[in-house]
Short mmCIF file of C-alpha atoms and ligand atoms in Angstrom, two decimals:
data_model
loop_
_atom_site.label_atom_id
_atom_site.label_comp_id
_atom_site.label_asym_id
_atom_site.label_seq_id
_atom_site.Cartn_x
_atom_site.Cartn_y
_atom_site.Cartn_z
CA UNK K 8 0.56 11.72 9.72
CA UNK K 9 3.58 13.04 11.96
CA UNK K 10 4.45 16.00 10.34
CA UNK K 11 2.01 19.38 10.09
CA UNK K 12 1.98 19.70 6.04
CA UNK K 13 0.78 22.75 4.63
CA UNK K 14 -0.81 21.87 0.91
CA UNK K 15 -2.91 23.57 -0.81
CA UNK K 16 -5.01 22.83 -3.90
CA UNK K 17 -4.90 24.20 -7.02
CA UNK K 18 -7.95 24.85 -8.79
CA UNK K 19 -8.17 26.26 -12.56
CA UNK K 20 -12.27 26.90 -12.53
CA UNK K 21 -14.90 27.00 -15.01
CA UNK K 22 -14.75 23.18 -16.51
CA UNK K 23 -17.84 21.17 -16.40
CA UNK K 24 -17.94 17.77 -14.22
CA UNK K 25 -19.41 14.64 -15.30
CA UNK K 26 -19.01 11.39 -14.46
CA UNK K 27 -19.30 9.12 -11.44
CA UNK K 28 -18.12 9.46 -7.99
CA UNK K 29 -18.22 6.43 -5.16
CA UNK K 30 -19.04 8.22 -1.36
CA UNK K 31 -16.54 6.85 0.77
CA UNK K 32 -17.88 5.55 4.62
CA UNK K 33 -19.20 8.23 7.08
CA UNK K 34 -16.78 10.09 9.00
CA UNK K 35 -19.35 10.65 11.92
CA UNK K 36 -21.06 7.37 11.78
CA UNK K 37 -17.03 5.69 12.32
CA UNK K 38 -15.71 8.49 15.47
CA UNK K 39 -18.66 6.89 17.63
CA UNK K 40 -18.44 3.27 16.94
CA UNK K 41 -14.46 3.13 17.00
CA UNK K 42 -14.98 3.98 20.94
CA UNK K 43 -17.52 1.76 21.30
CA UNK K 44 -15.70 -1.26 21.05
CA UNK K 45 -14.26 -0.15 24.08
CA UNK K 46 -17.49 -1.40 25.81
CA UNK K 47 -16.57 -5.16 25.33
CA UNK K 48 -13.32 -7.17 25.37
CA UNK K 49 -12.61 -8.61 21.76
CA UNK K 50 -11.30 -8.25 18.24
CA UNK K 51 -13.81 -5.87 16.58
CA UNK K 52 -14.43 -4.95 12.36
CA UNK K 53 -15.44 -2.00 10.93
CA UNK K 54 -16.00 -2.00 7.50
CA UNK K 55 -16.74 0.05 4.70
CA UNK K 56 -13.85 2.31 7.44
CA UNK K 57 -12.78 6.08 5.30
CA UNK K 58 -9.22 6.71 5.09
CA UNK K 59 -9.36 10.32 6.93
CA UNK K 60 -7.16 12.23 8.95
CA UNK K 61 -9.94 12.31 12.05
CA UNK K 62 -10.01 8.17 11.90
CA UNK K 63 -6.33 8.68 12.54
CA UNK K 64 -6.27 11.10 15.36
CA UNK K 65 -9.37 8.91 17.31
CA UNK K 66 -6.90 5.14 16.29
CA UNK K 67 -3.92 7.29 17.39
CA UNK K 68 -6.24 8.35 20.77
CA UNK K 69 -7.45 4.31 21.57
CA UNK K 70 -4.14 3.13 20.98
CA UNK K 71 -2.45 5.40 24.19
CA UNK K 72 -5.58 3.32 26.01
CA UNK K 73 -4.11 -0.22 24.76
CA UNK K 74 -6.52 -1.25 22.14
CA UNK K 75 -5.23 -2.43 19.04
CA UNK K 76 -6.01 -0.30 15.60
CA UNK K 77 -5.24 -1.99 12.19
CA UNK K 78 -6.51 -0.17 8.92
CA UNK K 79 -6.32 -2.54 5.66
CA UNK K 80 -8.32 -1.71 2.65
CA UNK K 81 -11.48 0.27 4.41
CA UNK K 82 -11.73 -2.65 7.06
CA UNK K 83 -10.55 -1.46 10.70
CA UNK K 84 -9.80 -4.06 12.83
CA UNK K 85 -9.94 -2.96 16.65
CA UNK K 86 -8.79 -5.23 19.67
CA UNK K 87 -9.66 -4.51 22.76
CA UNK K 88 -8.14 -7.12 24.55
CA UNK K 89 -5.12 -5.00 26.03
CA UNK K 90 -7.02 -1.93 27.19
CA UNK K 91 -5.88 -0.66 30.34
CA UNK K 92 -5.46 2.97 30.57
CA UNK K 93 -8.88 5.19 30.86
CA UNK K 94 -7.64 8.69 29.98
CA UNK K 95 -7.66 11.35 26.86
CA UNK K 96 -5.37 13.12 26.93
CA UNK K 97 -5.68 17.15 26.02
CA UNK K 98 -2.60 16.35 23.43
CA UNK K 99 -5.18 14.54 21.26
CA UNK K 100 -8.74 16.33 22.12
CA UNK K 101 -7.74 19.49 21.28
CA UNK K 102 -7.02 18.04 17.59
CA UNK K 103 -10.99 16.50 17.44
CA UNK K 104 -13.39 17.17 19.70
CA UNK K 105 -15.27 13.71 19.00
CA UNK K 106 -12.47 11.89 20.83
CA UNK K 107 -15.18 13.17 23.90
CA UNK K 108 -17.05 10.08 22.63
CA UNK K 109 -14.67 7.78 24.79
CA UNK K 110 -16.14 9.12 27.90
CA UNK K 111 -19.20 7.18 28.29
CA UNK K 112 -18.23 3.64 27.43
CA UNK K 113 -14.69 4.40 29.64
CA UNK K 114 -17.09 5.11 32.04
CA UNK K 115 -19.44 2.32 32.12
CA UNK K 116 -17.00 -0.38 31.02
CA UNK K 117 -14.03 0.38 33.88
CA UNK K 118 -15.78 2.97 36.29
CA UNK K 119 -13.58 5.48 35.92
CA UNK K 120 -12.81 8.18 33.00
CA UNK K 121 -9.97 11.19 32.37
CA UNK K 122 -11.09 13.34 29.46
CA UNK K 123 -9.71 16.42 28.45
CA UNK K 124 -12.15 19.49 28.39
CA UNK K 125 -12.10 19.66 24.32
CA UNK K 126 -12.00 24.07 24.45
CA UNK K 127 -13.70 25.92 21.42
CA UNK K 128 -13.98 24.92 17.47
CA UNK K 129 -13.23 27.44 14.78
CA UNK K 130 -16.66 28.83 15.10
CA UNK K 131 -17.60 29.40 18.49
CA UNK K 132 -17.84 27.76 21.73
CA UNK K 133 -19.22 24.11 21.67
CA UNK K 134 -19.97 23.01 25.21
CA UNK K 135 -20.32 19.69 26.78
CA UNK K 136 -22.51 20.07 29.14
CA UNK K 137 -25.27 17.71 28.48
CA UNK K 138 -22.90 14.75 28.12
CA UNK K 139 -21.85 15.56 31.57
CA UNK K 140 -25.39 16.07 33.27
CA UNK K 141 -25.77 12.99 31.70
CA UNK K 142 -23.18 10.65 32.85
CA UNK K 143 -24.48 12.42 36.48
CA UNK K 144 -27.73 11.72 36.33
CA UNK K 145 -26.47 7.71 35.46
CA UNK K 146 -25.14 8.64 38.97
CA UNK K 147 -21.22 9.06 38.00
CA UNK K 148 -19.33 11.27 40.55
CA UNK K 149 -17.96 14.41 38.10
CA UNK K 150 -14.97 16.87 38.66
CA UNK K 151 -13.91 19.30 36.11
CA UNK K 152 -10.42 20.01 36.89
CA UNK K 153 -7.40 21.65 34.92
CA UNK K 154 -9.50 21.45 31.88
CA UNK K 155 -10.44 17.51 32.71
CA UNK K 156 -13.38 15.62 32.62
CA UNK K 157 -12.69 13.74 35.98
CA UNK K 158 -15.30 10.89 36.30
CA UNK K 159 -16.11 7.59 38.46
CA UNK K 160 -19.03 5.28 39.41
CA UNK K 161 -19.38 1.99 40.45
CA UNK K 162 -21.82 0.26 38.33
CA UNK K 163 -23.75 3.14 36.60
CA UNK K 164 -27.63 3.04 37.11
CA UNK K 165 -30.33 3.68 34.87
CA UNK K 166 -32.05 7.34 35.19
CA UNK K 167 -34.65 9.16 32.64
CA UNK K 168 -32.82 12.16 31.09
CA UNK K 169 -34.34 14.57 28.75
CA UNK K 170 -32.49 16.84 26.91
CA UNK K 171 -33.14 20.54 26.40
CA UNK K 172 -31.56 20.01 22.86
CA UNK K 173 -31.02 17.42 20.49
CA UNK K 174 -27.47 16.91 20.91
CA UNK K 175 -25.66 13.98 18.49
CA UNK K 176 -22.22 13.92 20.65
CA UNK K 177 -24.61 13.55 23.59
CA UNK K 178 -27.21 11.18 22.87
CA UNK K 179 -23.99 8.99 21.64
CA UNK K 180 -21.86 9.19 24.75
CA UNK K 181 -25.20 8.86 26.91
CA UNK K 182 -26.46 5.64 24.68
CA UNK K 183 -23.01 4.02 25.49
CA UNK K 184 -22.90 4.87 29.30
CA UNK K 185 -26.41 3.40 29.85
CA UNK K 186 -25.90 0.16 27.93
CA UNK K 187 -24.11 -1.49 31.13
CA UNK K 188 -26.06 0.34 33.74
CA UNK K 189 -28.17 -1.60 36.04
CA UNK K 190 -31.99 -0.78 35.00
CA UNK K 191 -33.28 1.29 32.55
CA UNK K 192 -32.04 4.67 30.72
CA UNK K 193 -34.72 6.47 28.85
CA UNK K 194 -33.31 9.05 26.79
CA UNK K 195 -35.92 12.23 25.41
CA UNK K 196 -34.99 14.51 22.74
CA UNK K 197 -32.48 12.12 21.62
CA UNK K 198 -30.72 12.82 18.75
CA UNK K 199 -32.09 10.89 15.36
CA UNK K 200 -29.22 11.50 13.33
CA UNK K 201 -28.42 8.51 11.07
CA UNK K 202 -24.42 8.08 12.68
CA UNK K 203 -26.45 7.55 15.77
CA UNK K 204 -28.85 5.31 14.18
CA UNK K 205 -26.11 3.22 13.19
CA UNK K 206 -24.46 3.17 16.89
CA UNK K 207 -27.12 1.99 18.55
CA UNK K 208 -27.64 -1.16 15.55
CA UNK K 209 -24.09 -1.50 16.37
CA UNK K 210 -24.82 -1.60 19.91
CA UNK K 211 -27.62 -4.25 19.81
CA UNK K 212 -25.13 -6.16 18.03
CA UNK K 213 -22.95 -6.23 20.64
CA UNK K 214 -25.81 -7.92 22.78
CA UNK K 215 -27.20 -4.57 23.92
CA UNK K 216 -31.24 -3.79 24.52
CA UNK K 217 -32.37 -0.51 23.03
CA UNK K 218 -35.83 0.40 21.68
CA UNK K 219 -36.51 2.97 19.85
CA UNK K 220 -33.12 2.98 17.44
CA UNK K 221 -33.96 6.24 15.20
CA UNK K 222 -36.59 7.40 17.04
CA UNK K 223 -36.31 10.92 19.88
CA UNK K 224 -37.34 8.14 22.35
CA UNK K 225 -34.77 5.62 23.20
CA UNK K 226 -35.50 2.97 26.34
CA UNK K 227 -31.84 1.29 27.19
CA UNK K 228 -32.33 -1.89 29.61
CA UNK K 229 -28.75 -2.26 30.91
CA UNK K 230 -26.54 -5.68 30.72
CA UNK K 231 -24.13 -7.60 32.43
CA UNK K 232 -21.79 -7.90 29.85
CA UNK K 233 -21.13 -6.97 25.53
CA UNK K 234 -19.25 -9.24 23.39
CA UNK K 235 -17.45 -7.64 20.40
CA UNK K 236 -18.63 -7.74 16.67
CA UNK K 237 -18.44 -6.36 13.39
CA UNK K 238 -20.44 -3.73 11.35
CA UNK K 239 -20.74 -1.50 7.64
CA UNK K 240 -20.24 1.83 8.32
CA UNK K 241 -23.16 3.77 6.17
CA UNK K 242 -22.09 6.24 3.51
CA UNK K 243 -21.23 9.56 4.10
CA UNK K 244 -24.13 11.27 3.62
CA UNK K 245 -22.24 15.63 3.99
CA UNK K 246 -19.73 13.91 1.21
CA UNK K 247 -22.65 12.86 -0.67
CA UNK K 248 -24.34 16.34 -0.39
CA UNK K 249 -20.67 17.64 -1.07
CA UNK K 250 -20.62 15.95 -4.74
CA UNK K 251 -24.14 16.61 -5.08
CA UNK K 252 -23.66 20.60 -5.04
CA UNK K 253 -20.39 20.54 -6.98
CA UNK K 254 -22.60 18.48 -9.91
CA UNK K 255 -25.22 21.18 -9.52
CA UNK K 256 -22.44 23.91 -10.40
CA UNK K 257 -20.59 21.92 -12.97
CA UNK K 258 -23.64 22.11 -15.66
CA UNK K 259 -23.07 18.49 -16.69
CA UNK K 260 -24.39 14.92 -14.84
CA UNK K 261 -22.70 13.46 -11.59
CA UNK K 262 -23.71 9.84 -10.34
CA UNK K 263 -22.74 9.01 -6.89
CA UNK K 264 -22.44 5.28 -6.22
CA UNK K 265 -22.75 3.57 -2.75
CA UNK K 266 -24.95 6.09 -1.07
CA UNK K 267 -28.64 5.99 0.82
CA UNK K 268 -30.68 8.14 -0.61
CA UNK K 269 -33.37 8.67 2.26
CA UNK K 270 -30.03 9.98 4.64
CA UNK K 271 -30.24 12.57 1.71
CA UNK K 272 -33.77 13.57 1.26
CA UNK K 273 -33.36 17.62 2.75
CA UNK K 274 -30.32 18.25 0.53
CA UNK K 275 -31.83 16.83 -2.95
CA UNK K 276 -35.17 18.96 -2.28
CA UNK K 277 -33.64 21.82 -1.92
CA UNK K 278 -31.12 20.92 -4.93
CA UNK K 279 -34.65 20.19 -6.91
CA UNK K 280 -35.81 23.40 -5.97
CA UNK K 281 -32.99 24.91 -7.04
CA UNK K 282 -33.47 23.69 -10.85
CA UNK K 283 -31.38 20.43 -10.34
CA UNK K 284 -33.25 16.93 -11.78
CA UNK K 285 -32.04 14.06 -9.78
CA UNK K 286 -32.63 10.41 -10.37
CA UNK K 287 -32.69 8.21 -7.57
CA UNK K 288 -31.62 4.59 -7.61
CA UNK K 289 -31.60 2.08 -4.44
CA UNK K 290 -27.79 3.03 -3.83
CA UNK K 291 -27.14 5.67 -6.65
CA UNK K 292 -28.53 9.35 -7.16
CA UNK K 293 -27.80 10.96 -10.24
CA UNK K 294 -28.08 14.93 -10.75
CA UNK K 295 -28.40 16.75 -13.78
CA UNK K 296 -27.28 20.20 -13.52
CA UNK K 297 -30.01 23.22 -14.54
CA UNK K 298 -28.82 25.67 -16.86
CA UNK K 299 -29.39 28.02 -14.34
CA UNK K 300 -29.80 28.07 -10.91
CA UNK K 301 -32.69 29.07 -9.07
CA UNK K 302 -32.21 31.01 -5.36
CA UNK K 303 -33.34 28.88 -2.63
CA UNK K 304 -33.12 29.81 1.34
CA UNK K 305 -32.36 27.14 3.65
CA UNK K 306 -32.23 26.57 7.24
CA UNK K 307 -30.06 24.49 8.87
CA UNK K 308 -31.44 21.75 11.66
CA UNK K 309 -31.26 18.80 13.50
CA UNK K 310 -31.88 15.48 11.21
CA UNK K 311 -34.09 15.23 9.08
CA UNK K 312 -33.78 18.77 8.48
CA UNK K 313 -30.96 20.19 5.95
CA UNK K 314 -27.84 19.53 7.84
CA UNK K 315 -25.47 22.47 9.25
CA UNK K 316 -22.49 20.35 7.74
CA UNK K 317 -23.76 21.24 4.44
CA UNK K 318 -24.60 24.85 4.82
CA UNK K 319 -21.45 26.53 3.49
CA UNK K 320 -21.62 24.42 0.51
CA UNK K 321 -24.96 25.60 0.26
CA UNK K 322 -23.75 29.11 0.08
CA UNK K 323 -21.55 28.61 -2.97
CA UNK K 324 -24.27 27.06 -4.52
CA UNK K 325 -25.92 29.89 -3.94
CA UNK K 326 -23.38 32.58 -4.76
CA UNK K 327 -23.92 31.84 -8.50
CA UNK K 328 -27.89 31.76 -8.08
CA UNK K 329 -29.95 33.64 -10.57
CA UNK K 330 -30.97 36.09 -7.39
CA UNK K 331 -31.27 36.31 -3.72
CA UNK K 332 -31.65 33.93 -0.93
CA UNK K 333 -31.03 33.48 2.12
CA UNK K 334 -29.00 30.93 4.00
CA UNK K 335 -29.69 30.08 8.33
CA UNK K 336 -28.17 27.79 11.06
CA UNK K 337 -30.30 27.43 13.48
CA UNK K 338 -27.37 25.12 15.03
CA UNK K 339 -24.58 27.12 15.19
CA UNK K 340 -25.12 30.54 14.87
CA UNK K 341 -21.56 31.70 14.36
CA UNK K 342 -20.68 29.05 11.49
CA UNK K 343 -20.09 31.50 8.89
CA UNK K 344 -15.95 31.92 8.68
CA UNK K 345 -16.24 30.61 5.20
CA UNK K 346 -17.65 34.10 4.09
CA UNK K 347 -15.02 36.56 3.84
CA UNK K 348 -12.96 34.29 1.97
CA UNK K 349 -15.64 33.58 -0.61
CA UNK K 350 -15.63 37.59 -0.66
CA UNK K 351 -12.46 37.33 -2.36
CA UNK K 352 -13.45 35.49 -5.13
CA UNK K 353 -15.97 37.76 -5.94
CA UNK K 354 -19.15 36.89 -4.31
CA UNK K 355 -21.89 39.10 -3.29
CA UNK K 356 -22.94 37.99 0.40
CA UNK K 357 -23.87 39.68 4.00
CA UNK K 358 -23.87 38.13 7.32
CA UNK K 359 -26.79 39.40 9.73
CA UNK K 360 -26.47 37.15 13.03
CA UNK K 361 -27.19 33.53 11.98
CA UNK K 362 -27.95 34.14 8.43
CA UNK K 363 -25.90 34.89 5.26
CA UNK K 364 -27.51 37.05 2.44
CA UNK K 365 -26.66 36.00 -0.87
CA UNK K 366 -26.97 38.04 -3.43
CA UNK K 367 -26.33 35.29 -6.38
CA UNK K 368 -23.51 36.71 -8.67
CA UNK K 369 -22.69 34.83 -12.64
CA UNK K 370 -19.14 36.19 -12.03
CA UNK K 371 -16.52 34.54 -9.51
CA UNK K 372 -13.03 34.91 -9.92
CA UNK K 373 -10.17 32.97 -8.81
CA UNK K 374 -7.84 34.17 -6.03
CA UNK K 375 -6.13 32.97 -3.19
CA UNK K 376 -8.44 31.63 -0.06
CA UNK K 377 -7.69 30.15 3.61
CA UNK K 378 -9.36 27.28 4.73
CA UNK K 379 -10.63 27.36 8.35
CA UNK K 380 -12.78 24.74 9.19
CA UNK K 381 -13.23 21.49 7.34
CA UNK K 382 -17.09 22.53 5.61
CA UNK K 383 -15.88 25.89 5.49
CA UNK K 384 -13.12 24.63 2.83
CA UNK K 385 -14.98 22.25 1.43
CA UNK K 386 -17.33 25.40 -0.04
CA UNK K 387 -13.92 27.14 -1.19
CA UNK K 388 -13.31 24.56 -3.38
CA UNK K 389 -16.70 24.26 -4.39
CA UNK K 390 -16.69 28.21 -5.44
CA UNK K 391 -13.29 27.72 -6.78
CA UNK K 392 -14.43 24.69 -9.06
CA UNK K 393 -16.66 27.50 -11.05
CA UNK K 394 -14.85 30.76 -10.57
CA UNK K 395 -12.99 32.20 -13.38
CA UNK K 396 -9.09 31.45 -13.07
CA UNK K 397 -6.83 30.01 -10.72
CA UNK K 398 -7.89 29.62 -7.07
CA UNK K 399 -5.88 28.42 -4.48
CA UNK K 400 -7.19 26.68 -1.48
CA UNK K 401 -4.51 26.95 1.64
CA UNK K 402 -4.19 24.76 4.51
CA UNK K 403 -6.03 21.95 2.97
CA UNK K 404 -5.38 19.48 6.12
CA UNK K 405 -8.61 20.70 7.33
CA UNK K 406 -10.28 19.00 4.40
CA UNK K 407 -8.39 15.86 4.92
CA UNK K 408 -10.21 15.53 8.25
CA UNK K 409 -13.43 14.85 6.42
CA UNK K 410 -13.06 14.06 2.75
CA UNK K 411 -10.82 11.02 1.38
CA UNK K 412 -8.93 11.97 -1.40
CA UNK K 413 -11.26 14.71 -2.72
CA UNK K 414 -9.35 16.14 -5.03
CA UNK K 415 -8.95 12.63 -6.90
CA UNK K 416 -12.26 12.04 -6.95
CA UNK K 417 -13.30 15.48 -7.95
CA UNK K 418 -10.64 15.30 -11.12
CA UNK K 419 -12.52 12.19 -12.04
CA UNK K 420 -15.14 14.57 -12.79
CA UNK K 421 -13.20 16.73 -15.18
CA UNK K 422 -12.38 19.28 -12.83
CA UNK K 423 -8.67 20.70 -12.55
CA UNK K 424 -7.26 20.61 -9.18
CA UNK K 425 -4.15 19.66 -8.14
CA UNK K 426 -3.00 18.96 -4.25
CA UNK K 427 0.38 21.05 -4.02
CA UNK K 428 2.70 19.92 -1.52
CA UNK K 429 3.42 23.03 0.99
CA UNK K 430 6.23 23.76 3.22
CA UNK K 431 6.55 21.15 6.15
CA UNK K 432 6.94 22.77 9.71
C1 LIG I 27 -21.91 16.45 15.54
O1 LIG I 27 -21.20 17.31 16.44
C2 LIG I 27 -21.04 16.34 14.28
N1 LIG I 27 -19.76 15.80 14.64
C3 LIG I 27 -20.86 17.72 13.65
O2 LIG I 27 -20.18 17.56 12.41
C4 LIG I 27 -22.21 18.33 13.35
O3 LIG I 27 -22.04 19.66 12.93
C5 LIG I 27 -23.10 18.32 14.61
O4 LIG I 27 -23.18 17.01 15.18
C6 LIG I 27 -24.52 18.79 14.33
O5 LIG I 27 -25.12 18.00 13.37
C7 LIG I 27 -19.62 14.46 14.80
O6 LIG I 27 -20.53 13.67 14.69
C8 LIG I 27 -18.25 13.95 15.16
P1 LIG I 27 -24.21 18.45 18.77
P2 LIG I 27 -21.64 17.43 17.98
O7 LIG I 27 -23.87 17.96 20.13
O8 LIG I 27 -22.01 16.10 18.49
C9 LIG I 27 -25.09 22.32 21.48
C10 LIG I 27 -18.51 17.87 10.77
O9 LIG I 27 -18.35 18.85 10.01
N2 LIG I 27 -24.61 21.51 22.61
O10 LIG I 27 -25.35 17.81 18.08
O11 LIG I 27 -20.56 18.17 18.67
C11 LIG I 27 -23.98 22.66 20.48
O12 LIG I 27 -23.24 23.77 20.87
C12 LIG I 27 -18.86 18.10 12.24
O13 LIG I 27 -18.42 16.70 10.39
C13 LIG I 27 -24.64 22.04 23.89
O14 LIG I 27 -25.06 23.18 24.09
O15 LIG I 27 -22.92 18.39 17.85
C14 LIG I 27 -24.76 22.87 19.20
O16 LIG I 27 -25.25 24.17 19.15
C15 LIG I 27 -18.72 19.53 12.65
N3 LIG I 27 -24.18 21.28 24.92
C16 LIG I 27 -25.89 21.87 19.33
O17 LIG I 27 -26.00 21.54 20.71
C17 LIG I 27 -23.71 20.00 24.74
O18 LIG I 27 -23.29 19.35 25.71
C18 LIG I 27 -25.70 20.60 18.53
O19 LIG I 27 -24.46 20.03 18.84
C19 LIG I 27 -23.68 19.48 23.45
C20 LIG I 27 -24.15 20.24 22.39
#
């Protein structure tokens, strides 16, 4: 993906979506175990791998470090048999901030780390702090200098670190740093997320010893050494939610195929609240849209709470509710840049600090929006999908960072989209 290409999508609204719809591998659970493998020499296979334009920029990022990245058919075959270069550089952080996960297993694997600073997200600042206090309480000397992560250690050495908040980007770089240290790492307030679930199976699979895989608690007794191996990536549980709310506002039945239900369990009670009946199966759910749609407030929170990924899609649920409700992030309070744009196509909402007000409208009409973030235009489409008319979506890349082929997969449905290719610059 050389080239910055400007599509947009298309979207005639109003038709109703049935059908089925397979959830592709998760984008989250994939940008932490790609660096991973950097923990161990060998030939490494991800399976189950989505074909997104963030797997890209983090293959793009391991290959300047020597490892070998080979995408065939959802497999991703990594070898790490030629790594020798321990930097990242600002060129490619600044294009995904996850590409901060390489700085613990750098770190612990060759004693010595260069990571780029990764600077501000389209809503608001998103430090790094905690990975940092982190990596220093594992006892790595840290500089931060010309917007670099500067970082070295002998051999790293287990410490107990407790963090003030449940990060996932640093429970993940932390788990990875403390897998090689000599002793024990007990991590408090870590993250429970499922993406990090799934690192630290794919960790012990590597030879690692960790207690306490999905629990706040982990214990981490350091090794000598990792060998490689090969894992499923889960399913992606915000695409899941994604389909989920656009079969809730396209008043027919959606199945989704090759999902876990439990990674799902905030999203469909809220969606049941709404009006929605859903019918659960050991790797399906299928939702049958209400005639109407009932207001429901969320809040957004750490797992198992309702995710912050899915809040905007939340909100054009909820911009065609039958009333008023209310939608919170208690993560990010600024993650609201969707609004204004679903303002244009009609809808009735207020932001007051971290919460949108939405007062639920049966009239959206189609217009011309601009995607800024990659949930934030995943919930254009989703608006666009029932307003009135043509919508068009700009700058789709952003959705390509998070959502393979979407607008396939949503035309399976019945919907009408189309991808339109935009001027290349
Ligand atoms: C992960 O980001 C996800 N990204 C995000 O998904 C998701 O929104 C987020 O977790 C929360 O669920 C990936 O997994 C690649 P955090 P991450 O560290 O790790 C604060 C998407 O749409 N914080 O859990 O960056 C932070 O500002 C993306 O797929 C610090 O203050 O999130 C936030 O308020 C967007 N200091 C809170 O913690 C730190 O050092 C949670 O952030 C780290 C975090």
């Amino acid at each position: 993906m050389g080239s910055f290409i400007m599509d947009k999508f298309v979207i005639n609204g109003g038709k109703p979506l049935n059908g089925t719809v397979r959830i592709s591998g998760a984008k989250n659970s994939t940008l932490a175990l790609m660096p991973a493998a950097l923990l161990s020499s060998g030939v490494f296979h991800l399976r189950n791998t989505p074909v997104l334009r963030d797997v890209n920029t983090m293959a793009a990022l391991l290959r300047t470090m020597g490892m070998g990245v080979e995408l065939n058919e959802h497999v991703l075959t990594l070898n790490t048999t030629g790594v020798d270069r321990y930097e990242a550089p600002y060129e490619h952080v600044k294009k995904m901030r996850a590409s901060i996960y390489v700085l613990g297993p750098l770190l612990a694997r060759y004693g010595r780390a260069k990571v780029s600073l990764p600077g501000g997200c389209a809503w608001g600042p998103r430090p790094v702090n905690l990975h940092i206090e982190a990596i220093r309480k594992l006892g790595a000397e840290v500089d931060l200098k010309e917007g670099y992560i500067i970082a070295k250690a002998g051999r790293l050495n287990g410490a107990r670190i407790h963090f003030d908040i449940s990060s996932v980007g640093a429970t993940g770089n932390t788990l990875m740093a403390a897998v090689l240290a000599r002793g024990t790492t007990v991590i408090e307030n870590a993250a429970i997320e499922p993406e990090i679930t799934q690192l630290a199976e794919f960790l012990i699979t590597m030879g690692a010893r960790i207690n306490g895989a999905g629990t706040s608690r982990l214990e981490i007794e350091g090794v000598d050494i990792l060998h490689a191996a090969d894992i499923e990536t889960i399913p992606d549980r915000i695409e899941a939610g994604t389909f989920l709310v656009a079969g809730a506002l396209g008043r027919g039945t959606v199945t989704l195929t090759g999902v876990r239900p439990a990674h799902l369990a905030a999203v469909m009670a809220k969606l049941e609240d709404a009006g929605a009946h859903l019918t659960i199966g050991p790797d399906t759910v299928t939702l049958k849209a209400p005639p109407e749609l009932r207001p429901v407030d969320v809040t957004a929170n750490i797992y198992p709470g309702f995710p912050t990924d899915m809040q905007a899609q939340w909100t054009a649920l909820m911009a065609v509710a039958n009333g008023t409700s209310v939608v919170t992030d208690s993560i990010y309070f600024d993650r609201f840049k969707h609004i204004p744009e679903m303002i244009r196509l009609g809808a009735d909402i207020e932001v007051k600090d971290n919460a949108a007000i939405i007062r639920g409208t049966h009239h959206l009409a189609g217009a011309k929006v601009m995607s800024t973030d990659l949930r934030a235009s995943a919930s254009l489409i989703l608006a666009g999908l029932v307003a009135e008319g043509v919508t068009e979506v700009l700058r789709v890349y952003h959705l390509d960072r998070g959502y393979e082929g979407i607008e396939k997969k949503i035309r399976a449905l019945g919907a009408d989209i189309e991808r339109v290719a935009g001027e290349e610059f």
